[in-house]
Amino acid sequence: MTNVIITPLDPKKEAQKIIEVFIAAFEKDPLMNYFFGNEYHSLAKYLWQYVDDLTPILDLLLLGAFVESKLQGVAFITPPEVDNTGKQEEVDRLDEQLASAVGEAAIMRMEAYSRIKEANKPKQPHFYLNTLSVIPESQGKGVGKALMAELHKISAAQPQSSGIALDTENEQNLNFYQKLGYSVSTITNLDRVKIWSMFRPQE
């Protein structure tokens, strides 16, 4: 079994490596294809830069999976409570930069996805796994499972967390999450993309 080390990432110091993992992991993802079409390689870097820049502003969480000291996977997580107080100006600035970089059409598709994501979230406080990203050559080697195990520990240590929610647009991912205790709560169609919203209650 591959020896995987999980540790929180510094989005400022490790930005380039984080973005590289995101780009590689989601190259063939249906949702990214919906956002960017055949412009994924030229535009996706702006979305992942946005995620990296937003993380320290809102105290979001990036977990890294290292194999032989090389970053192989990243989990991007929203904790149960996010305090936006005094931060909206910075968030608006990042939103404007992203919109300028990727264009109005991509932003409209992202906003449509975000509305579905928000509508299908549990009402009670929870952790949300926004992305589980493992580079293609490390998939199936326990990297994603190790990241999920760490997230489960973090959620268990948070008294107000009712569990962990996520969504996937890849049907082949369902079995992976179901084996870890997740159940499908809703299935939504976004244009040609099917979205499975899932939840794992806190044990």
XYZ file of C-alpha atoms in Angstrom:
203
model
C 0.000 0.000 0.000
C 1.233 3.482 -0.867
C 2.438 5.497 2.133
C 0.400 8.711 2.026
C 1.097 11.675 4.318
C -1.808 14.103 4.834
C -1.145 17.664 5.982
C -2.817 21.099 5.738
C -1.454 23.147 2.846
C -0.340 26.762 2.825
C -2.173 28.308 -0.164
C 0.385 31.098 -0.459
C 3.609 29.099 -0.198
C 2.367 26.073 -2.151
C 0.086 27.766 -4.680
C 1.814 26.520 -7.827
C 1.836 22.862 -6.748
C -1.793 23.046 -5.570
C -2.960 24.539 -8.865
C -0.999 21.946 -10.863
C -2.765 19.121 -8.998
C -6.188 20.697 -9.562
C -5.547 21.145 -13.282
C -4.301 17.578 -13.782
C -7.024 15.956 -11.668
C -9.966 17.629 -13.403
C -8.793 17.571 -17.008
C -11.523 15.106 -18.051
C -14.142 16.088 -15.487
C -17.690 16.581 -16.868
C -18.303 19.711 -14.784
C -15.073 21.353 -15.923
C -15.971 20.463 -19.494
C -19.343 22.137 -18.938
C -17.647 25.273 -17.579
C -14.870 25.601 -20.141
C -15.402 23.187 -23.034
C -12.251 22.799 -25.156
C -10.718 25.846 -23.444
C -10.074 23.964 -20.186
C -6.293 24.124 -20.484
C -6.271 27.859 -21.091
C -8.997 28.888 -18.614
C -9.126 26.399 -15.722
C -5.942 27.772 -14.175
C -7.845 30.970 -13.346
C -10.539 29.056 -11.466
C -7.973 27.112 -9.462
C -5.999 30.281 -8.752
C -9.259 31.795 -7.491
C -9.776 28.809 -5.156
C -6.228 29.134 -3.846
C -6.571 32.895 -3.291
C -9.985 32.565 -1.633
C -8.876 29.927 0.883
C -6.930 32.165 3.309
C -9.457 35.004 3.042
C -12.374 32.851 4.220
C -10.338 30.409 6.357
C -11.217 27.493 4.116
C -9.193 24.301 4.237
C -6.807 22.709 1.766
C -5.518 19.265 2.712
C -2.577 17.861 0.809
C -1.663 14.237 0.184
C 2.068 13.615 -0.216
C 3.688 10.455 -1.544
C 7.480 10.399 -1.298
C 7.423 14.149 -0.543
C 5.494 14.946 -3.752
C 2.012 16.457 -3.687
C -0.340 13.933 -5.309
C -3.764 15.072 -4.121
C -5.662 18.011 -2.654
C -8.994 18.231 -0.840
C -10.670 21.654 -0.848
C -13.078 21.922 2.086
C -15.528 24.480 3.473
C -15.949 24.228 7.280
C -19.364 24.488 8.988
C -18.981 28.173 9.832
C -17.459 30.687 7.405
C -17.155 34.245 8.680
C -17.395 36.768 5.831
C -17.334 39.788 8.139
C -15.142 42.527 6.679
C -14.005 40.294 3.825
C -16.575 40.979 1.133
C -14.460 43.586 -0.640
C -11.607 41.102 -1.053
C -13.992 38.384 -2.241
C -15.612 40.782 -4.732
C -12.180 41.670 -6.096
C -11.363 38.001 -6.666
C -14.781 37.449 -8.275
C -14.119 40.306 -10.700
C -10.663 38.973 -11.573
C -12.090 35.524 -12.293
C -14.910 36.911 -14.423
C -12.474 39.012 -16.424
C -10.203 36.008 -17.015
C -12.744 33.318 -17.987
C -15.551 35.375 -19.532
C -19.257 35.873 -18.877
C -20.438 32.571 -20.351
C -18.233 30.463 -18.062
C -19.215 32.558 -15.038
C -22.908 32.050 -15.793
C -22.381 28.284 -15.947
C -20.453 28.353 -12.660
C -23.243 30.357 -11.033
C -25.848 27.868 -12.265
C -23.851 25.045 -10.678
C -23.408 27.027 -7.441
C -27.166 27.524 -7.137
C -27.736 23.771 -7.408
C -24.937 23.076 -4.948
C -26.383 25.496 -2.389
C -29.948 24.227 -2.845
C -28.907 20.624 -2.222
C -26.738 21.226 0.834
C -27.962 19.967 4.231
C -29.587 22.669 6.348
C -27.654 21.772 9.499
C -23.978 22.815 9.955
C -21.592 20.520 8.070
C -18.279 20.287 6.271
C -18.488 20.509 2.488
C -15.981 18.747 0.274
C -15.795 21.072 -2.711
C -13.200 19.044 -4.580
C -11.237 15.852 -4.101
C -8.337 16.112 -6.532
C -5.845 13.321 -7.197
C -3.450 13.430 -10.146
C -4.276 10.707 -12.711
C -1.154 8.594 -12.155
C -1.895 8.342 -8.409
C -5.587 7.505 -8.670
C -6.563 4.109 -7.289
C -3.556 3.999 -4.951
C -5.207 5.099 -1.698
C -4.506 8.838 -1.993
C -8.148 9.897 -2.160
C -9.092 7.467 0.608
C -6.368 8.904 2.869
C -7.616 12.450 2.262
C -11.177 11.379 3.065
C -10.064 9.629 6.267
C -8.435 12.851 7.454
C -11.552 14.862 6.606
C -13.668 12.389 8.592
C -11.375 12.901 11.614
C -11.617 16.677 11.296
C -15.404 16.557 11.117
C -15.614 14.183 14.100
C -13.578 16.636 16.176
C -15.972 19.504 15.405
C -18.948 19.336 17.795
C -21.304 21.394 15.614
C -20.676 19.343 12.472
C -23.565 17.085 11.457
C -21.367 15.375 8.888
C -19.876 15.913 5.437
C -21.626 16.803 2.187
C -20.234 16.707 -1.341
C -21.272 16.434 -4.945
C -19.833 14.501 -7.850
C -20.453 14.656 -11.561
C -18.723 11.341 -12.259
C -20.945 8.284 -11.868
C -17.872 6.094 -11.424
C -17.093 7.987 -8.186
C -20.337 6.921 -6.511
C -19.057 3.528 -5.392
C -15.922 5.100 -3.885
C -17.955 7.489 -1.736
C -20.645 4.943 -0.860
C -17.995 2.583 0.521
C -16.935 5.447 2.813
C -20.467 5.876 4.191
C -21.939 8.486 1.842
C -25.470 8.234 0.469
C -27.003 10.021 -2.504
C -29.454 12.668 -1.285
C -30.453 14.228 -4.619
C -29.704 13.885 -8.320
C -29.921 17.042 -10.419
C -29.437 17.680 -14.117
C -27.507 20.776 -15.144
C -27.769 20.969 -18.908
C -25.923 17.807 -20.003
C -24.229 17.255 -16.616
C -25.730 15.027 -13.914
C -24.952 16.062 -10.332
C -25.088 13.555 -7.492
C -25.327 15.303 -4.107
C -24.175 13.068 -1.245
C -23.995 13.174 2.543
C -22.262 11.207 5.300
C -23.763 11.848 8.758
C -21.427 12.283 11.676
C -20.908 9.003 13.504
